[in-house]
PDB file of C-alpha atoms in Angstrom:
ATOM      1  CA  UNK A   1     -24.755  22.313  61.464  1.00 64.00           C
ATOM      2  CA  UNK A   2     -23.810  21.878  57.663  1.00 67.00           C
ATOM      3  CA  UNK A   3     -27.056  21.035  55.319  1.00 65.00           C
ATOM      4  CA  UNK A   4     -25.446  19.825  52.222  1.00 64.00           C
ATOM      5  CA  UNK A   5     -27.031  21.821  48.986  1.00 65.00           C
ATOM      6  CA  UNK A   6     -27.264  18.740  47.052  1.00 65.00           C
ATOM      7  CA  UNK A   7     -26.752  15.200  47.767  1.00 66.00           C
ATOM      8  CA  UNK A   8     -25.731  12.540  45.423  1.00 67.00           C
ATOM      9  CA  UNK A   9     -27.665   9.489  45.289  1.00 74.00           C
ATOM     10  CA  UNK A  10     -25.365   7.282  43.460  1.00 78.00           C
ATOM     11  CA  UNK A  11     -21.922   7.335  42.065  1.00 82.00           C
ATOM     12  CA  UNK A  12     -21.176   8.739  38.861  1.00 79.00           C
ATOM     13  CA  UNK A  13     -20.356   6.275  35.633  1.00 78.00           C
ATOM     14  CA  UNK A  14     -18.293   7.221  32.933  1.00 77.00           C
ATOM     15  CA  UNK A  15     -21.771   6.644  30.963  1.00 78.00           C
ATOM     16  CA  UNK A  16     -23.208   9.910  32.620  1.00 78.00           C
ATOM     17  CA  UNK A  17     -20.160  12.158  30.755  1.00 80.00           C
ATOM     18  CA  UNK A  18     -20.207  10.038  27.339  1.00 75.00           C
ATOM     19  CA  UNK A  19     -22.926  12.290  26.162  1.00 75.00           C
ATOM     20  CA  UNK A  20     -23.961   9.141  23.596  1.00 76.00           C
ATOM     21  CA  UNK A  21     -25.033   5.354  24.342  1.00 77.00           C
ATOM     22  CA  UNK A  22     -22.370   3.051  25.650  1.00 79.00           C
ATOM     23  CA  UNK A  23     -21.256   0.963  23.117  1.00 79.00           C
ATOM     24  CA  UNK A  24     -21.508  -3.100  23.502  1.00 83.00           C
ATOM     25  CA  UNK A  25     -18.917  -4.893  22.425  1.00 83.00           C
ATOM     26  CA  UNK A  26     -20.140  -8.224  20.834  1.00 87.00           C
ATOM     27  CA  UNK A  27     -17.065 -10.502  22.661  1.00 89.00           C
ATOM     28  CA  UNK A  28     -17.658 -13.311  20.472  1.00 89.00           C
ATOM     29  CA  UNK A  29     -17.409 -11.750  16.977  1.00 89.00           C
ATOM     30  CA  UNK A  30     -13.817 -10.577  18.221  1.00 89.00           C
ATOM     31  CA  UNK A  31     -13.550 -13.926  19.013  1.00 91.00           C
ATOM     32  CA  UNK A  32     -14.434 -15.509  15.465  1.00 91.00           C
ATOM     33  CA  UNK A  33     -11.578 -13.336  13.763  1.00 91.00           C
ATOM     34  CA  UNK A  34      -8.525 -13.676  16.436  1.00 96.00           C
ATOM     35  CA  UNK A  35      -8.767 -17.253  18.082  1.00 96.00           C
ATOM     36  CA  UNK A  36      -6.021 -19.461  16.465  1.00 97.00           C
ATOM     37  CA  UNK A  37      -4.820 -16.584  14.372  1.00 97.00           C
ATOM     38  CA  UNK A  38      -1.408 -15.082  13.534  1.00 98.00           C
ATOM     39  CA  UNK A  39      -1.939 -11.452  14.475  1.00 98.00           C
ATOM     40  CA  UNK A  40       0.116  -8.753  14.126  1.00 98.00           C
ATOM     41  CA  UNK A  41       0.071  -5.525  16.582  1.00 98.00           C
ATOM     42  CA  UNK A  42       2.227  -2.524  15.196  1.00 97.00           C
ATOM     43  CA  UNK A  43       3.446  -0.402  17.575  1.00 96.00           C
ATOM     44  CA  UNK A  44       3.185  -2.933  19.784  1.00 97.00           C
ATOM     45  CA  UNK A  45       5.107  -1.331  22.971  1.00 95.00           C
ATOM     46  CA  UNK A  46       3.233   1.991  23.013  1.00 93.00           C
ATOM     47  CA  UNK A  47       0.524   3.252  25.353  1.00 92.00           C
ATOM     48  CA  UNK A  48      -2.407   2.371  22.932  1.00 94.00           C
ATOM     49  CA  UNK A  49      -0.219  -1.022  21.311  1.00 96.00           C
ATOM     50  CA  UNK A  50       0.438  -2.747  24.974  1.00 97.00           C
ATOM     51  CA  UNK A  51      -2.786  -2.554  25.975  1.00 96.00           C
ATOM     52  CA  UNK A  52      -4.528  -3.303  22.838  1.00 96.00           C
ATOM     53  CA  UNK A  53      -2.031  -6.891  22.961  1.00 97.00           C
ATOM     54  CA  UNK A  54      -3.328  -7.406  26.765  1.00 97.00           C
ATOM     55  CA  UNK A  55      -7.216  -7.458  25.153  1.00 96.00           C
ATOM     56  CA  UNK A  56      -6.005  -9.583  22.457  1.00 97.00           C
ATOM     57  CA  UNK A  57      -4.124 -12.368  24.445  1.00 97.00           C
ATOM     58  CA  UNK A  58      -7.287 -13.042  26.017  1.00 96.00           C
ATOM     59  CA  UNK A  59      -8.875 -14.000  22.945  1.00 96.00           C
ATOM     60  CA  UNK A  60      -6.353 -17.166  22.624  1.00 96.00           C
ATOM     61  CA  UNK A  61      -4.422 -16.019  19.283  1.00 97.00           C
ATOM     62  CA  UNK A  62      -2.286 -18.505  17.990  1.00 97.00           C
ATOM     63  CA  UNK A  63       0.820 -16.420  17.619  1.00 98.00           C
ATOM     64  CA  UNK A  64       1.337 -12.290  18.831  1.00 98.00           C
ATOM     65  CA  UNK A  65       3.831 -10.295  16.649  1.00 98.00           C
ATOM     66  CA  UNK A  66       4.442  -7.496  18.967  1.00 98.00           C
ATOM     67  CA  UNK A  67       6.337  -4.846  16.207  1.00 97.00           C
ATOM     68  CA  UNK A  68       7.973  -1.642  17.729  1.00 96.00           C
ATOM     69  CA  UNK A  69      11.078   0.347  16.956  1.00 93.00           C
ATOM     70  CA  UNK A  70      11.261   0.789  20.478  1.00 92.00           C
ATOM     71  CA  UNK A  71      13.122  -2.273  22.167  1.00 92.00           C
ATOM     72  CA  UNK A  72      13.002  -1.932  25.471  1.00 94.00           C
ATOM     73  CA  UNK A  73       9.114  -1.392  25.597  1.00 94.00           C
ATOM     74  CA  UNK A  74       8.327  -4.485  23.790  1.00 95.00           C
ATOM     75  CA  UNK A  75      11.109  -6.521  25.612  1.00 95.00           C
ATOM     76  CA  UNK A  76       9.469  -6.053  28.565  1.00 96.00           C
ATOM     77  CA  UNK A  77       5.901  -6.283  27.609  1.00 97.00           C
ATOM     78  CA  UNK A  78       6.648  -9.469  25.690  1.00 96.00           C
ATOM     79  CA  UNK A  79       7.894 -10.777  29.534  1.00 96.00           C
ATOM     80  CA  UNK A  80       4.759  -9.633  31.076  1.00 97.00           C
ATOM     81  CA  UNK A  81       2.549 -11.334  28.587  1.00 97.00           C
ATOM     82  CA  UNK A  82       4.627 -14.598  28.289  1.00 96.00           C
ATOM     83  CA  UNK A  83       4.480 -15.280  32.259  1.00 97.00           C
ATOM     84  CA  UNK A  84       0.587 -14.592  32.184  1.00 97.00           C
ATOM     85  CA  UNK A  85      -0.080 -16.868  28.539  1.00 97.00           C
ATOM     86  CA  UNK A  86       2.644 -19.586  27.954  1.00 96.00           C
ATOM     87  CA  UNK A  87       0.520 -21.039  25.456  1.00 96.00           C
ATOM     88  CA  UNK A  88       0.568 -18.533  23.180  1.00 97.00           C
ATOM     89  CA  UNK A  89       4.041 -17.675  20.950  1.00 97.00           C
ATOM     90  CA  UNK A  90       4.854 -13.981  20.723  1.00 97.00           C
ATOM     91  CA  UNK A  91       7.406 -12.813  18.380  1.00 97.00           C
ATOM     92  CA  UNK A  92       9.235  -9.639  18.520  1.00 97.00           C
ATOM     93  CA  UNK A  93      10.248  -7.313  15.540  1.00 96.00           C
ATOM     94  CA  UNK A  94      12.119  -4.617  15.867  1.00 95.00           C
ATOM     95  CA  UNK A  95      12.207  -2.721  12.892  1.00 95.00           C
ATOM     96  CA  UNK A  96       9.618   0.453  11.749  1.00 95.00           C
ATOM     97  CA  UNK A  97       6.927   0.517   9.515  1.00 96.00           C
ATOM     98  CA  UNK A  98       8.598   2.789   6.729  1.00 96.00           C
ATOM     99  CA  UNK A  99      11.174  -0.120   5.619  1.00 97.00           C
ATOM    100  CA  UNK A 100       9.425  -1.706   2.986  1.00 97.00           C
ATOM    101  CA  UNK A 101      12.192  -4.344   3.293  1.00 97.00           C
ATOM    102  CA  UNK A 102      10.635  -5.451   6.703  1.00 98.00           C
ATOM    103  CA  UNK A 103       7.560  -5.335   6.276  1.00 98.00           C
ATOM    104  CA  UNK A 104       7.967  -8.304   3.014  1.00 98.00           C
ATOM    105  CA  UNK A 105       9.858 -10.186   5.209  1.00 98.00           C
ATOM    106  CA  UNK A 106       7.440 -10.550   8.733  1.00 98.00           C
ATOM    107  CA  UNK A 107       4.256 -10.518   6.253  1.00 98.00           C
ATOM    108  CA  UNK A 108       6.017 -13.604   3.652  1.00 98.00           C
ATOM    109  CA  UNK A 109       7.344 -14.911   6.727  1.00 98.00           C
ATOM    110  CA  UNK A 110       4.987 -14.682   9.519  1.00 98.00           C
ATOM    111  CA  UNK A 111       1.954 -15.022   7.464  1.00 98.00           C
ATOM    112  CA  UNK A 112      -0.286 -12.436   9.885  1.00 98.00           C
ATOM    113  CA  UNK A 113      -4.092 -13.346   9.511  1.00 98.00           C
ATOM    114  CA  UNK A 114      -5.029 -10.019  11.578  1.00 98.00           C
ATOM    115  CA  UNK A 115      -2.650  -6.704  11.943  1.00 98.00           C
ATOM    116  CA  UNK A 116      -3.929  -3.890  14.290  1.00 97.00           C
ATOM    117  CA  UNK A 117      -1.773  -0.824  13.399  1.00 96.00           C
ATOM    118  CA  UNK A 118      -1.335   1.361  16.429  1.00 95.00           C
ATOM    119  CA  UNK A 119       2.445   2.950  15.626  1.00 93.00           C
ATOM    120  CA  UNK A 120       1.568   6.415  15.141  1.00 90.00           C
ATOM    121  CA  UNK A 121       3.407   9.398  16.500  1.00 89.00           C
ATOM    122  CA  UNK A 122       0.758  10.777  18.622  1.00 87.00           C
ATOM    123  CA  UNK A 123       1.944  14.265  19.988  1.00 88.00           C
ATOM    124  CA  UNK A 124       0.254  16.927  18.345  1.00 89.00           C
ATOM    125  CA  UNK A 125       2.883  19.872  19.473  1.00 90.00           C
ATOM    126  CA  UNK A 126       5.391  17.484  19.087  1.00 92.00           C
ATOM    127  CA  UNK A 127       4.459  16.840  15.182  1.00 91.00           C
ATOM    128  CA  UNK A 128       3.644  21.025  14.607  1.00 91.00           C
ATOM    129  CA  UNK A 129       7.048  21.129  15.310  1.00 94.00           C
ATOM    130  CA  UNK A 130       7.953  18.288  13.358  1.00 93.00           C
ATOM    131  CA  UNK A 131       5.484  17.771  10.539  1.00 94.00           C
ATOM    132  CA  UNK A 132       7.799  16.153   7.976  1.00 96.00           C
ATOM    133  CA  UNK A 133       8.583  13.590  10.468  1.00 95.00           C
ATOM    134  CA  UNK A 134       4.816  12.822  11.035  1.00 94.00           C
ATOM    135  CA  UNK A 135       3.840  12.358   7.594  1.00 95.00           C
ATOM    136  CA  UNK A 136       6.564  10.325   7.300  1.00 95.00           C
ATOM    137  CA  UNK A 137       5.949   8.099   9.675  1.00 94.00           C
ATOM    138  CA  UNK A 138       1.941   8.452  10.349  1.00 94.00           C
ATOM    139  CA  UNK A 139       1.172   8.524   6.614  1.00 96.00           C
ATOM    140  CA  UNK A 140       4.174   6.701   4.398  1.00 97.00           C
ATOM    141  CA  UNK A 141       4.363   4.415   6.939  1.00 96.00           C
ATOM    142  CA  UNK A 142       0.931   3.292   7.295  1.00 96.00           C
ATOM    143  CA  UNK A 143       0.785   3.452   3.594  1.00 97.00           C
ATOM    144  CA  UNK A 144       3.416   1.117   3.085  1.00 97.00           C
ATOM    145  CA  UNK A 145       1.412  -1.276   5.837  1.00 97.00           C
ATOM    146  CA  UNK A 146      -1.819  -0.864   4.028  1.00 97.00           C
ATOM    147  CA  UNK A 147      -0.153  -2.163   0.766  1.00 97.00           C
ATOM    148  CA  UNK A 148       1.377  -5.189   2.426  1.00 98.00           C
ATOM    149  CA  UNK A 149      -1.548  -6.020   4.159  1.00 98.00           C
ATOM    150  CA  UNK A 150      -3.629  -6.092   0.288  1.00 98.00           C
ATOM    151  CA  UNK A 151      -0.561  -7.806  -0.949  1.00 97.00           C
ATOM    152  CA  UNK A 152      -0.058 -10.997   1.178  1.00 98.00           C
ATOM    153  CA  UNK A 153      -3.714 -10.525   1.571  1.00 97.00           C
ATOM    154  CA  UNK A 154      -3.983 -10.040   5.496  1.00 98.00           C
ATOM    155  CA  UNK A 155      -7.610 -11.377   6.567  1.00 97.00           C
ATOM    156  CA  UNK A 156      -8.565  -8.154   8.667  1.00 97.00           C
ATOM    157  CA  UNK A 157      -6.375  -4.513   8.796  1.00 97.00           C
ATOM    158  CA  UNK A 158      -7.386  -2.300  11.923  1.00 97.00           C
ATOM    159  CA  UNK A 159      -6.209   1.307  11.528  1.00 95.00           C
ATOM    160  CA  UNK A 160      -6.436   2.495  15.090  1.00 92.00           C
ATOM    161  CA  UNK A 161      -7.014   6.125  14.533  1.00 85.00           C
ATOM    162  CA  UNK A 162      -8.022   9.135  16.524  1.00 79.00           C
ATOM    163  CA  UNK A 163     -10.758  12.106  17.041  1.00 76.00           C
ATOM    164  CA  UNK A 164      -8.064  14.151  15.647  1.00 77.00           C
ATOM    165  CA  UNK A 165      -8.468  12.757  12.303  1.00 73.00           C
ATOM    166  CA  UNK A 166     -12.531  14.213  11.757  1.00 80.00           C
ATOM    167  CA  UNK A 167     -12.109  17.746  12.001  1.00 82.00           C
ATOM    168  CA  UNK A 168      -8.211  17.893  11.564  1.00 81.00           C
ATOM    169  CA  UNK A 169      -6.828  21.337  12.865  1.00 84.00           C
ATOM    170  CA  UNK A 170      -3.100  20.087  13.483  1.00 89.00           C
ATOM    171  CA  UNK A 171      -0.453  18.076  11.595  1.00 91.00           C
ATOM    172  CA  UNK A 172      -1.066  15.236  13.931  1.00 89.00           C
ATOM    173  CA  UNK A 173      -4.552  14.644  12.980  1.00 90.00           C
ATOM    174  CA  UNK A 174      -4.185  15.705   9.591  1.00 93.00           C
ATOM    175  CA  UNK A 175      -1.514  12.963   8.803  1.00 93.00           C
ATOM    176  CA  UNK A 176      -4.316  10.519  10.519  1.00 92.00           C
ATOM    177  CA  UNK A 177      -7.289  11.404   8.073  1.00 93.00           C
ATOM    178  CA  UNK A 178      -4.906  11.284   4.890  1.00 94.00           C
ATOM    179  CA  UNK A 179      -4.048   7.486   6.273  1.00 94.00           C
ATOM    180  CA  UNK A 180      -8.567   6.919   6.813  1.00 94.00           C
ATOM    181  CA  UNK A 181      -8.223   8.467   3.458  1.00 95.00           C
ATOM    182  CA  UNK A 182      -6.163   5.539   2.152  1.00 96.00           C
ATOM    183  CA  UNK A 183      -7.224   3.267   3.814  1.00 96.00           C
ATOM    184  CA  UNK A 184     -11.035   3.427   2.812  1.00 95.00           C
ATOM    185  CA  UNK A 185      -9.996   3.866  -1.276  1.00 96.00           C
ATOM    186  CA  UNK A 186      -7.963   0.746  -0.526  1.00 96.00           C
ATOM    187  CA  UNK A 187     -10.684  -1.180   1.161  1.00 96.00           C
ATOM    188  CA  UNK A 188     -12.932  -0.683  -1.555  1.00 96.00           C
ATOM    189  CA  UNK A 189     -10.672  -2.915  -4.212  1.00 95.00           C
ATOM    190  CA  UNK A 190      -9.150  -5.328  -1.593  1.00 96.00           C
ATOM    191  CA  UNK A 191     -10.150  -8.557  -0.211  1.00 96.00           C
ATOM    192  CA  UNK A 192      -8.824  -7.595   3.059  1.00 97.00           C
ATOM    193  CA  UNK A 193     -10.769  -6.076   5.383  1.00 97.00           C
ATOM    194  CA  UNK A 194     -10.069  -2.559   6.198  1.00 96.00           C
ATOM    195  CA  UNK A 195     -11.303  -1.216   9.301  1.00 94.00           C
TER     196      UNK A 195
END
């Protein structure tokens, strides 16, 4: 007969690994600053930007511009998210966030109230190999973002960075805390807000 060493009582919750408190997310706060609002979600077709656009959507934003260089990812999400909330106008840019050219146009144009910045190249062995190309992208990029954000005076900016960024030991994460960096010298002489 097997006599289990241990039993478990109960099933384990992500809460058990966190090794912190679970955070509560205050729902209508998020509310307050995207309901009726023109937001903005860079990177819009990535892993991170898709997902972050599903949350938002739920908050009833006026209008969704779902920017991406990447076509085909926000083509598709942009089908999945008009089926599910007809109501709400999405917009797709194609275009990347180091043309400075762009970026006047969609922030004259489009008039974003909130911008959640999510385009980032993200793979640290990729960007060891490539480092120019990340601080290209992950820093002049979201520099040039920043900027337009102060400029046509964007209500809220959301950098969405990564643990990577606090102890940086890679080119990844290093191009990330040069961009917090930026970000929080910018935030303190700018009406936006900078988060």
């Amino acid at each position: 007969k097997y006599i289990p060493v241990f039993s478990i009582k109960r099933d384990i919750l992500p809460e058990d690994l966190l090794g912190r408190q679970t955070s509560v997310i205050n729902t209508h706060e998020i509310s307050d600053y995207l309901s009726r609002k023109v937001v903005m979600v860079t990177g819009a077709g990535g892993s991170i930007g898709s997902c972050l656009c599903r949350q938002i959507v739920t908050f009833n934003p006026k209008e969704v511009l779902l920017f991406d260089h990447n076509e085909n990812d926000v083509y598709y999400l942009s089908i999945e998210l008009l089926k599910k909330y007809p109501h709400i106008t999405f917009r797709n840019v194609f275009g990347d966030v180091r043309d400075i050219g762009l970026l006047k146009h969609v922030f004259s144009f489009y008039k974003p109230e909130v911008v959640f910045h999510t385009a980032a190249h993200k793979h640290v062995p990729l960007m060891e190999e490539n480092p120019v190309a990340a601080t290209k992208n992950n820093v002049i990029g979201s520099r040039n973002l920043i900027y337009a954000a102060d400029h046509y005076q964007v209500e809220r900016f959301i950098l969405i960075s990564t643990d990577k960024a606090v102890n940086p030991t890679n080119v990844m994460g290093m191009t990330k805390r040069v961009i917090e960096m930026i970000l929080q010298s910018k935030a303190k002489q700018s009406k936006t807000k900078f988060m």
